[in-house]
Amino acid sequence: MAAIDPKKGIKMMMGSMIQWLYLWLIAVPFLGISTFLIGVPLTVLSFFGLGDWCSRTLAVLWARSNAFMLGMRVSIDGLQHLKEGQSYVLTANHLSQVDILLIYGFLPVEFKWVLKKELLAVPIIGAACAAMGHVVVDRSNSQAAVASIQAVSKRLQNGMCIMFFPEGTRGTAEGNLLPFKRGAFRLAADLQLPVLPMSISGTGRLLPTGSVKWQPGPVRLMIHPPIQTTDQLSSDVTTLMSQTEAAIRSGLTASAPETDVPISARG
């Protein structure tokens, strides 16, 4: 059994300590302060009909600044698959809480989130999301959830999209997918909107589900070609769901890229 180099062990311990101090003394306080300083005016402005503008500007600023503070090195592949002015049902795997920073900060489309009702209880964030018109669903009441999504469907035109995590909750590990729920795909089939699959890699290592262990590093958002629904019947939701799952799974990688690629700013 090889002996452990004491100097190397000390360096590793010091590195972990510095990383821990940075997280709790700088990054987490910055998250709280920025959420308050941006979230409060964002909520107020949204009540005056500026919710979409707030989503494009203030919320993006919040997401990007916190992604930077958490050491997220973002790369995006597949921007060429986005068509200007086209509305999509956006779908992605869900690995970590920081997936929200990745998508909100760096995906160059306008969209409304589909959020679980429990997020309304989060101070400032819950109020801001509701004020900006994001879709809040009660997972314990399927009829109410469907009604909430249908209420926003009339806005899904001229490039406005709707964002789902079809797994319904955060996954357990990089490269794995939980079973998909049908809501996103039924909506896409009903409205004949294309589904845009996206694969997220790296965020599960940066901040794993159910953990406060934090590791800065590269993350990737891979955008796949849209799946058209003009020839999909509402009764064929299972096929649409399977096609989307296969596309997302094809983009999951064991490790995120070590180098960045240019990122288009959200318009």
mmCIF file of N, CA and C in Angstrom, residues 86-89 153 156-157 184-196 226-235:
data_model
loop_
_atom_site.group_PDB
_atom_site.id
_atom_site.type_symbol
_atom_site.label_atom_id
_atom_site.label_comp_id
_atom_site.label_asym_id
_atom_site.label_seq_id
_atom_site.Cartn_x
_atom_site.Cartn_y
_atom_site.Cartn_z
ATOM 1 N N GLN A 86 -39.615 31.344 -33.127
ATOM 2 C CA GLN A 86 -40.312 30.063 -32.970
ATOM 3 C C GLN A 86 -40.522 29.760 -31.487
ATOM 4 N N SER A 87 -41.718 29.377 -31.131
ATOM 5 C CA SER A 87 -41.999 28.936 -29.762
ATOM 6 C C SER A 87 -41.746 27.444 -29.649
ATOM 7 N N TYR A 88 -41.213 27.026 -28.509
ATOM 8 C CA TYR A 88 -40.899 25.617 -28.264
ATOM 9 C C TYR A 88 -41.429 25.192 -26.901
ATOM 10 N N VAL A 89 -41.635 23.900 -26.768
ATOM 11 C CA VAL A 89 -41.756 23.284 -25.454
ATOM 12 C C VAL A 89 -40.355 22.804 -25.102
ATOM 13 N N SER A 153 -50.921 28.668 -22.111
ATOM 14 C CA SER A 153 -50.675 28.165 -23.461
ATOM 15 C C SER A 153 -50.942 29.217 -24.533
ATOM 16 N N LEU A 156 -47.936 31.169 -25.779
ATOM 17 C CA LEU A 156 -46.828 30.457 -26.414
ATOM 18 C C LEU A 156 -46.846 30.697 -27.917
ATOM 19 N N GLN A 157 -46.456 31.895 -28.294
ATOM 20 C CA GLN A 157 -46.380 32.278 -29.698
ATOM 21 C C GLN A 157 -45.345 33.378 -29.841
ATOM 22 N N ALA A 184 -45.528 17.773 -20.405
ATOM 23 C CA ALA A 184 -44.885 18.583 -21.438
ATOM 24 C C ALA A 184 -45.251 18.094 -22.828
ATOM 25 N N PHE A 185 -45.324 16.800 -22.992
ATOM 26 C CA PHE A 185 -45.523 16.215 -24.312
ATOM 27 C C PHE A 185 -46.988 16.275 -24.742
ATOM 28 N N ARG A 186 -47.876 16.177 -23.788
ATOM 29 C CA ARG A 186 -49.291 16.347 -24.120
ATOM 30 C C ARG A 186 -49.556 17.792 -24.545
ATOM 31 N N LEU A 187 -48.932 18.748 -23.846
ATOM 32 C CA LEU A 187 -49.090 20.151 -24.220
ATOM 33 C C LEU A 187 -48.543 20.394 -25.626
ATOM 34 N N ALA A 188 -47.355 19.859 -25.915
ATOM 35 C CA ALA A 188 -46.745 20.044 -27.231
ATOM 36 C C ALA A 188 -47.617 19.457 -28.336
ATOM 37 N N ALA A 189 -48.162 18.271 -28.096
ATOM 38 C CA ALA A 189 -49.009 17.632 -29.096
ATOM 39 C C ALA A 189 -50.312 18.399 -29.284
ATOM 40 N N ASP A 190 -50.897 18.858 -28.189
ATOM 41 C CA ASP A 190 -52.161 19.597 -28.271
ATOM 42 C C ASP A 190 -51.993 20.901 -29.048
ATOM 43 N N LEU A 191 -50.890 21.619 -28.794
ATOM 44 C CA LEU A 191 -50.664 22.918 -29.426
ATOM 45 C C LEU A 191 -49.857 22.809 -30.711
ATOM 46 N N GLN A 192 -49.407 21.598 -31.034
ATOM 47 C CA GLN A 192 -48.556 21.346 -32.207
ATOM 48 C C GLN A 192 -47.326 22.260 -32.196
ATOM 49 N N LEU A 193 -46.717 22.357 -31.026
ATOM 50 C CA LEU A 193 -45.457 23.071 -30.873
ATOM 51 C C LEU A 193 -44.306 22.075 -30.888
ATOM 52 N N PRO A 194 -43.178 22.420 -31.513
ATOM 53 C CA PRO A 194 -42.037 21.515 -31.478
ATOM 54 C C PRO A 194 -41.459 21.395 -30.072
ATOM 55 N N VAL A 195 -40.988 20.203 -29.751
ATOM 56 C CA VAL A 195 -40.295 19.962 -28.485
ATOM 57 C C VAL A 195 -38.807 20.162 -28.723
ATOM 58 N N LEU A 196 -38.164 20.929 -27.857
ATOM 59 C CA LEU A 196 -36.723 21.153 -27.976
ATOM 60 C C LEU A 196 -36.021 20.425 -26.838
ATOM 61 N N PRO A 226 -34.995 20.260 -32.854
ATOM 62 C CA PRO A 226 -36.373 20.177 -32.359
ATOM 63 C C PRO A 226 -37.113 18.984 -32.945
ATOM 64 N N ILE A 227 -38.028 18.456 -32.157
ATOM 65 C CA ILE A 227 -38.881 17.351 -32.593
ATOM 66 C C ILE A 227 -40.234 17.942 -32.965
ATOM 67 N N GLN A 228 -40.600 17.826 -34.234
ATOM 68 C CA GLN A 228 -41.840 18.420 -34.718
ATOM 69 C C GLN A 228 -43.049 17.607 -34.254
ATOM 70 N N THR A 229 -44.142 18.309 -34.032
ATOM 71 C CA THR A 229 -45.364 17.647 -33.560
ATOM 72 C C THR A 229 -46.535 17.847 -34.512
ATOM 73 N N THR A 230 -46.282 18.427 -35.671
ATOM 74 C CA THR A 230 -47.383 18.679 -36.601
ATOM 75 C C THR A 230 -48.016 17.390 -37.101
ATOM 76 N N ASP A 231 -47.258 16.295 -37.047
ATOM 77 C CA ASP A 231 -47.822 15.009 -37.459
ATOM 78 C C ASP A 231 -48.032 14.080 -36.264
ATOM 79 N N GLN A 232 -47.948 14.661 -35.043
ATOM 80 C CA GLN A 232 -48.152 13.865 -33.837
ATOM 81 C C GLN A 232 -49.571 14.066 -33.331
ATOM 82 N N LEU A 233 -50.277 12.994 -33.062
ATOM 83 C CA LEU A 233 -51.594 13.076 -32.453
ATOM 84 C C LEU A 233 -51.450 13.156 -30.940
ATOM 85 N N SER A 234 -52.410 13.784 -30.305
ATOM 86 C CA SER A 234 -52.371 13.871 -28.847
ATOM 87 C C SER A 234 -52.312 12.495 -28.215
ATOM 88 N N SER A 235 -52.887 11.501 -28.888
ATOM 89 C CA SER A 235 -52.878 10.143 -28.346
ATOM 90 C C SER A 235 -51.514 9.489 -28.477
#
